Each structure stands twice: as structure tokens, then as C-alpha cells.
Amino acid sequence: ADELDRLAASPDTNVVGLMDRVLRVVWDRIYDGLVVDEEGMARVREAARHGPLVLVPSHKSHVDYLVVSSVFYQRGLAPPLIAAGDNLSFFPLGTLFRNAGAFFIRRSFKGQKLYPHIVDAYIRKVLHEGHSIEVFVEGGRSRTGKLLPPKLGILSMIVDAGLGLSQPVQFVPISIGYERIIEEGSYVHELEGGEKQKEDLGGLLRAPRVLRSRYGRLYLQFGEIFDLASLHREAAGLDPEATGRIPDLSPAKRRALVSRIAHRITYEIDRVTMVTPASLLATV
């Protein structure tokens, strides 16, 4: 019970609304604009009518996990439950994030027999109840702007849970692009060989240099939405349009299915990523 309490989200619409009002002020102060792919947003809205979504954004900044919820909330869609690292569960921000929809997962399951089963059961329950989930398939934030190789642990649990649902589970790749990133100073320090500094969003946004700076535009783009059932049928060697019961996959085919989903997500994120002036100049 204690482990579940430390894991579970406690979403509160009043907290989400309050955070959105505060963040609108912050975004207006530090960004020149938030550019949302409205056509992609319409596709997300339509997909949400049919079953739970698995939102999979790129991960470059602490801002990522707040901006997606804000965009959903402002457009009348239920914000997702967010898989966050337990390094963000400290008081008081941990309580605030939990009320905004975050659930906190340990960074490593190594040597723990019971804990992975608790996480797996929790993911099954929230998907069964129709909640959308947001996960960062890269695991951590990219320091270079390039997508990191996908991590398959949580994604594998989502696939297992989704295969047991009557409703379709749909994956939504999301590219979150920045002209400048608020953590740029610490990233340069790390890339030059410096020691990684412990940081969090609250500390960053309280820093005077952040609130006095301008970080250009922030871009939110949506890749092609795809559903688990079609890929499952393909993995089982069936016609993707076929109906009826799908046979169980062998362990090898199941691993291949999870890997295929992960790499398709990263492909879609790369495909729709906005080319910014800063990234173009860096390439030159």
C-alpha cells in the first residue's frame, strides 16, 4: 500500500487549472510564442474518442511535461497521467505534480521483485479506466537535441496492458521543439565535462536569469497516430485489416513488437520536428 501511494497520481482539476494560469504567465514572459500543430491536435481529439492515448513526446527540457498538459487543458481535453522519475517527487513540488497528474516511478527496478509488478498493475488499471498516459521513451532528457535511443521497460508494460483491452490503445508521437532551452547553461557545462548538477523545474523557473531571458518560440508538433492492434496483427502475421481474436505472440515476436513501436515513435518525432533558425545555424 505504501509503495502504491508513493507511485500513484492524484489528479485534481483545480490544481491543473491553477498551474495552467501560472504557467501561461511564465510562458508569455520567457517565450515569444507557443506554436501548436492545430491540425495534429484535431487528429488527437478524434483519436481520444475511441480509447486511451499513449502520448510520447521528445524530452529535451523540464518544460516538456508541463506544456503538453497545458495545451490539452486549454483545448478542453483531459490532461494525461504522466510517468515521471521519482527524483521529482520531493516536497512541495512532488505534491503539486502528483495533483497535476504525475505518477512517480523509480529510476531503476534492479534487484526489486515486487515493485515492477506494482507499476505494471497500476498502468493496466489506468488504461482500463480510459486515462491517457504520457511517457518519455528516451528515459531522460537529451543534452544534445538529438533523440536518445528508446528505452523499452515502461513501453513494454503499456503494450502488455493494451493487448488486454477491448478499446484500442493509440500512440501519439509528439515533437517539442525549442529555439532555446532554459537548461542550456547546465547542458553546456555537462557537455564540456562538468559534473551533472541536480536541478528541477521549480529551481529553474525561480532563477532570475530565466525569468529575465527570452527563449524564442516553442513548437508542439504531432506525428502520425497509430494503434496497437494493427501492429499486433502484423506481428502475428495476420492481415492488419482482419477481425477476430489475435493469437498470442511468442516472446521473440512480442519483443520485436515493442521495439518496432519504440522506433516508429522516434521516427515520427524526427519526421515532424520543426527546423528552427538556431538548429539550422548550429548545423552550418
Coordinates of C-alpha atoms in Angstrom, one line a residue:
A1 CA 0.0 0.0 0.0
D2 CA 2.8 2.4 0.8
E3 CA 4.5 1.7 -2.5
L4 CA 1.3 2.3 -4.4
D5 CA 0.7 5.6 -2.5
R6 CA 4.2 6.7 -3.5
L7 CA 3.6 5.7 -7.1
A8 CA 0.0 6.8 -7.9
A9 CA -1.1 10.2 -9.3
S10 CA -3.9 12.1 -7.6
P11 CA -5.2 14.4 -10.4
D12 CA -7.1 17.4 -9.2
T13 CA -8.7 19.7 -11.9
N14 CA -8.5 22.7 -9.6
V15 CA -4.7 22.3 -9.3
V16 CA -4.4 21.7 -13.1
G17 CA -6.4 24.9 -13.7
L18 CA -4.3 26.9 -11.2
M19 CA -1.0 25.6 -12.7
D20 CA -2.2 26.5 -16.2
R21 CA -2.9 30.1 -15.2
V22 CA 0.5 30.4 -13.6
L23 CA 2.3 28.8 -16.5
R24 CA 0.6 31.0 -19.1
V25 CA 2.2 34.0 -17.4
V26 CA 5.6 32.3 -17.3
W27 CA 5.4 31.2 -20.9
D28 CA 4.4 34.7 -22.0
R29 CA 7.3 36.1 -20.2
I30 CA 10.1 33.8 -21.4
Y31 CA 8.8 32.6 -24.9
D32 CA 8.0 34.7 -28.0
G33 CA 5.2 32.3 -28.8
L34 CA 3.8 28.7 -28.4
V35 CA 3.2 27.3 -31.8
V36 CA 0.8 24.3 -31.7
D37 CA 0.1 22.0 -34.7
E38 CA -3.6 22.5 -34.6
E39 CA -4.3 20.1 -37.4
G40 CA -2.4 17.4 -35.4
M41 CA -4.4 18.5 -32.3
A42 CA -7.6 17.8 -34.2
R43 CA -6.4 14.3 -35.0
V44 CA -5.6 13.7 -31.3
R45 CA -9.0 14.9 -30.3
E46 CA -10.6 12.4 -32.8
A47 CA -8.4 9.6 -31.6
A48 CA -9.3 10.3 -28.0
R49 CA -12.9 9.5 -28.7
H50 CA -12.1 5.8 -29.4
G51 CA -9.8 4.9 -26.5
P52 CA -6.9 5.8 -24.2
L53 CA -3.9 7.6 -25.8
V54 CA -0.3 7.0 -25.1
L55 CA 1.4 10.4 -25.6
V56 CA 5.1 10.0 -26.3
P57 CA 6.9 13.4 -26.5
S58 CA 10.5 14.1 -27.2
H59 CA 12.4 15.0 -24.0
K60 CA 14.8 18.0 -24.0
S61 CA 13.6 20.0 -21.0
H62 CA 11.7 20.0 -17.7
V63 CA 9.2 22.2 -19.6
D64 CA 8.1 19.2 -21.7
Y65 CA 5.9 17.5 -19.2
L66 CA 4.0 20.7 -18.4
V67 CA 3.5 22.2 -21.8
V68 CA 1.7 19.1 -23.1
S69 CA -0.8 19.1 -20.2
S70 CA -1.3 22.9 -20.6
V71 CA -2.1 22.5 -24.3
F72 CA -4.6 19.7 -23.7
Y73 CA -6.2 21.6 -20.8
Q74 CA -6.6 24.8 -22.9
R75 CA -8.3 22.9 -25.7
G76 CA -10.8 21.0 -23.5
L77 CA -9.0 17.6 -23.5
A78 CA -8.3 15.7 -20.3
P79 CA -4.6 16.1 -19.5
P80 CA -2.7 12.8 -19.4
L81 CA -1.3 11.0 -16.4
I82 CA 2.5 11.5 -16.7
A83 CA 5.1 8.8 -15.9
A84 CA 7.8 10.8 -14.0
G85 CA 11.0 9.9 -12.3
D86 CA 10.8 9.7 -8.5
N87 CA 13.6 12.3 -8.4
L88 CA 10.8 14.8 -8.9
S89 CA 8.6 13.6 -6.1
F90 CA 10.2 15.9 -3.4
F91 CA 8.0 18.2 -1.3
P92 CA 6.4 20.6 -2.2
L93 CA 6.7 20.2 -6.0
G94 CA 6.1 16.5 -5.8
T95 CA 2.6 17.0 -4.3
L96 CA 1.8 19.7 -6.9
F97 CA 3.0 17.5 -9.8
R98 CA 1.0 14.5 -8.3
N99 CA -2.2 16.6 -8.2
A100 CA -1.4 17.7 -11.8
G101 CA -1.4 14.0 -12.9
A102 CA 2.2 12.8 -12.4
F103 CA 2.9 9.3 -11.1
F104 CA 6.4 8.6 -9.9
I105 CA 8.5 5.6 -10.9
R106 CA 11.9 4.6 -9.6
R107 CA 14.7 5.2 -12.0
S108 CA 15.8 1.6 -11.7
F109 CA 14.0 -1.7 -11.0
K110 CA 17.2 -3.6 -10.5
G111 CA 17.1 -6.1 -7.6
Q112 CA 13.4 -5.5 -6.9
K113 CA 11.0 -8.3 -7.5
L114 CA 7.7 -6.8 -6.3
Y115 CA 8.0 -3.2 -7.5
P116 CA 7.8 -3.9 -11.3
H117 CA 4.5 -5.8 -10.7
I118 CA 3.1 -2.9 -8.8
V119 CA 3.9 -0.5 -11.6
D120 CA 2.6 -3.0 -14.2
A121 CA -0.7 -3.3 -12.3
Y122 CA -1.1 0.4 -12.0
I123 CA -0.6 1.0 -15.7
R124 CA -3.1 -1.7 -16.5
K125 CA -5.7 -0.1 -14.2
V126 CA -5.3 3.5 -15.5
L127 CA -5.5 2.4 -19.1
H128 CA -8.5 0.1 -18.3
E129 CA -10.2 3.2 -16.8
G130 CA -9.7 5.1 -20.0
H131 CA -7.0 7.5 -18.9
S132 CA -4.3 8.7 -21.3
I133 CA -0.7 8.3 -20.3
E134 CA 2.3 10.4 -21.2
V135 CA 5.7 8.6 -21.2
F136 CA 9.2 9.7 -22.3
V137 CA 10.5 6.8 -24.4
E138 CA 14.1 8.3 -24.2
G139 CA 14.1 7.8 -20.4
G140 CA 15.9 11.1 -19.7
R141 CA 16.4 14.5 -21.2
S142 CA 18.6 14.8 -24.3
R143 CA 21.6 17.1 -23.8
T144 CA 22.3 17.5 -27.5
G145 CA 18.9 18.0 -29.1
K146 CA 19.1 14.6 -30.8
L147 CA 16.7 11.9 -29.7
L148 CA 18.2 9.3 -27.4
P149 CA 17.8 5.6 -28.1
P150 CA 14.4 4.4 -26.9
K151 CA 14.1 2.6 -23.5
L152 CA 11.6 -0.3 -23.6
G153 CA 10.7 -1.0 -20.0
I154 CA 7.6 1.1 -19.4
L155 CA 6.7 0.9 -23.1
S156 CA 6.7 -2.9 -22.7
M157 CA 4.3 -2.7 -19.8
I158 CA 1.9 -0.4 -21.8
V159 CA 1.9 -2.9 -24.7
D160 CA 1.1 -5.8 -22.4
A161 CA -1.7 -3.8 -20.8
G162 CA -3.0 -2.6 -24.1
L163 CA -3.2 -6.0 -25.6
G164 CA -5.7 -7.0 -22.9
L165 CA -8.1 -4.1 -23.5
S166 CA -11.3 -4.0 -25.6
Q167 CA -10.7 -0.4 -26.5
P168 CA -7.9 0.5 -29.0
V169 CA -4.7 1.9 -27.4
Q170 CA -3.2 4.6 -29.7
F171 CA 0.3 6.0 -29.7
V172 CA 0.7 9.7 -30.3
P173 CA 4.4 10.8 -31.1
I174 CA 5.0 14.4 -30.2
S175 CA 7.9 16.7 -31.1
I176 CA 8.5 19.5 -28.6
G177 CA 11.0 21.9 -30.2
Y178 CA 12.7 24.9 -28.7
E179 CA 14.7 27.8 -30.2
R180 CA 16.5 27.9 -26.9
I181 CA 16.2 25.6 -23.9
I182 CA 16.1 27.0 -20.4
E183 CA 18.6 24.4 -19.2
E184 CA 21.1 25.4 -21.9
G185 CA 23.7 26.6 -19.4
S186 CA 23.8 23.4 -17.4
Y187 CA 23.8 21.3 -20.6
V188 CA 26.9 23.1 -22.0
H189 CA 28.6 22.6 -18.6
E190 CA 27.9 18.9 -18.7
L191 CA 29.0 18.5 -22.4
E192 CA 32.3 20.3 -21.6
G193 CA 33.0 17.6 -19.0
G194 CA 31.5 19.2 -15.9
E195 CA 29.7 17.3 -13.2
K196 CA 25.9 17.0 -13.6
Q197 CA 24.1 19.4 -11.3
K198 CA 20.9 18.4 -9.6
E199 CA 18.1 20.6 -10.8
D200 CA 14.4 20.7 -11.2
L201 CA 11.8 22.9 -12.9
G202 CA 10.9 24.9 -9.9
G203 CA 14.5 25.9 -9.3
L204 CA 15.0 26.8 -12.9
L205 CA 11.9 29.0 -13.1
R206 CA 12.8 30.7 -9.8
A207 CA 16.2 31.6 -11.3
P208 CA 16.3 35.4 -12.1
R209 CA 18.3 34.7 -15.3
V210 CA 15.5 32.5 -16.6
L211 CA 12.7 35.0 -16.0
R212 CA 14.7 37.8 -17.4
S213 CA 15.6 36.0 -20.6
R214 CA 13.8 35.3 -23.8
Y215 CA 13.9 31.8 -25.3
G216 CA 12.3 32.3 -28.7
R217 CA 9.4 30.1 -29.8
L218 CA 8.3 26.7 -28.6
Y219 CA 6.9 24.3 -31.1
L220 CA 4.5 21.4 -30.5
Q221 CA 4.1 19.1 -33.5
F222 CA 2.2 15.8 -33.7
G223 CA 3.3 12.8 -35.7
E224 CA 1.1 10.1 -37.3
I225 CA -1.1 8.4 -34.7
F226 CA -1.0 4.6 -34.9
D227 CA -2.8 1.9 -32.9
L228 CA -1.5 -1.1 -31.1
A229 CA -4.0 -3.6 -32.6
S230 CA -2.8 -3.1 -36.2
L231 CA 0.8 -3.6 -35.3
H232 CA -0.1 -6.6 -33.1
R233 CA -1.9 -8.2 -36.1
E234 CA 1.2 -7.5 -38.3
A235 CA 3.5 -9.0 -35.7
A236 CA 1.2 -12.1 -35.5
G237 CA 1.4 -12.5 -39.3
L238 CA -2.2 -11.5 -40.0
D239 CA -3.8 -9.0 -42.3
P240 CA -3.8 -5.7 -40.5
E241 CA -7.5 -5.3 -41.5
A242 CA -8.5 -8.7 -40.3
T243 CA -11.0 -9.1 -37.4
G244 CA -11.4 -11.7 -34.8
R245 CA -9.2 -13.0 -32.0
I246 CA -5.5 -12.4 -32.5
P247 CA -3.2 -15.3 -31.4
D248 CA -0.8 -14.7 -28.6
L249 CA 2.7 -13.7 -29.6
S250 CA 5.8 -15.7 -28.9
P251 CA 8.3 -13.9 -26.5
A252 CA 10.6 -13.1 -29.5
K253 CA 7.7 -11.6 -31.5
R254 CA 6.5 -9.6 -28.5
R255 CA 9.9 -8.1 -28.0
A256 CA 10.1 -7.3 -31.7
L257 CA 6.6 -5.6 -31.5
V258 CA 7.7 -3.4 -28.5
S259 CA 10.9 -2.5 -30.4
R260 CA 9.0 -1.7 -33.6
I261 CA 6.7 0.6 -31.7
A262 CA 9.6 2.4 -30.0
H263 CA 11.4 3.0 -33.2
R264 CA 8.3 4.1 -35.1
I265 CA 7.6 6.6 -32.4
T266 CA 11.2 8.1 -32.7
Y267 CA 10.9 8.1 -36.5
E268 CA 7.6 10.1 -36.3
I269 CA 9.0 12.5 -33.8
D270 CA 12.0 13.2 -36.0
R271 CA 9.8 13.4 -39.1
V272 CA 7.7 16.3 -37.7
T273 CA 10.4 18.1 -35.7
M274 CA 10.5 21.8 -36.6
V275 CA 13.7 23.1 -38.1
T276 CA 14.5 26.3 -36.1
P277 CA 16.9 29.1 -37.0
A278 CA 19.2 28.1 -34.1
S279 CA 19.3 24.4 -35.2
L280 CA 20.0 25.4 -38.8
L281 CA 22.8 27.7 -37.8
A282 CA 24.3 25.0 -35.5
T283 CA 24.3 22.6 -38.4
V284 CA 26.0 25.0 -40.7

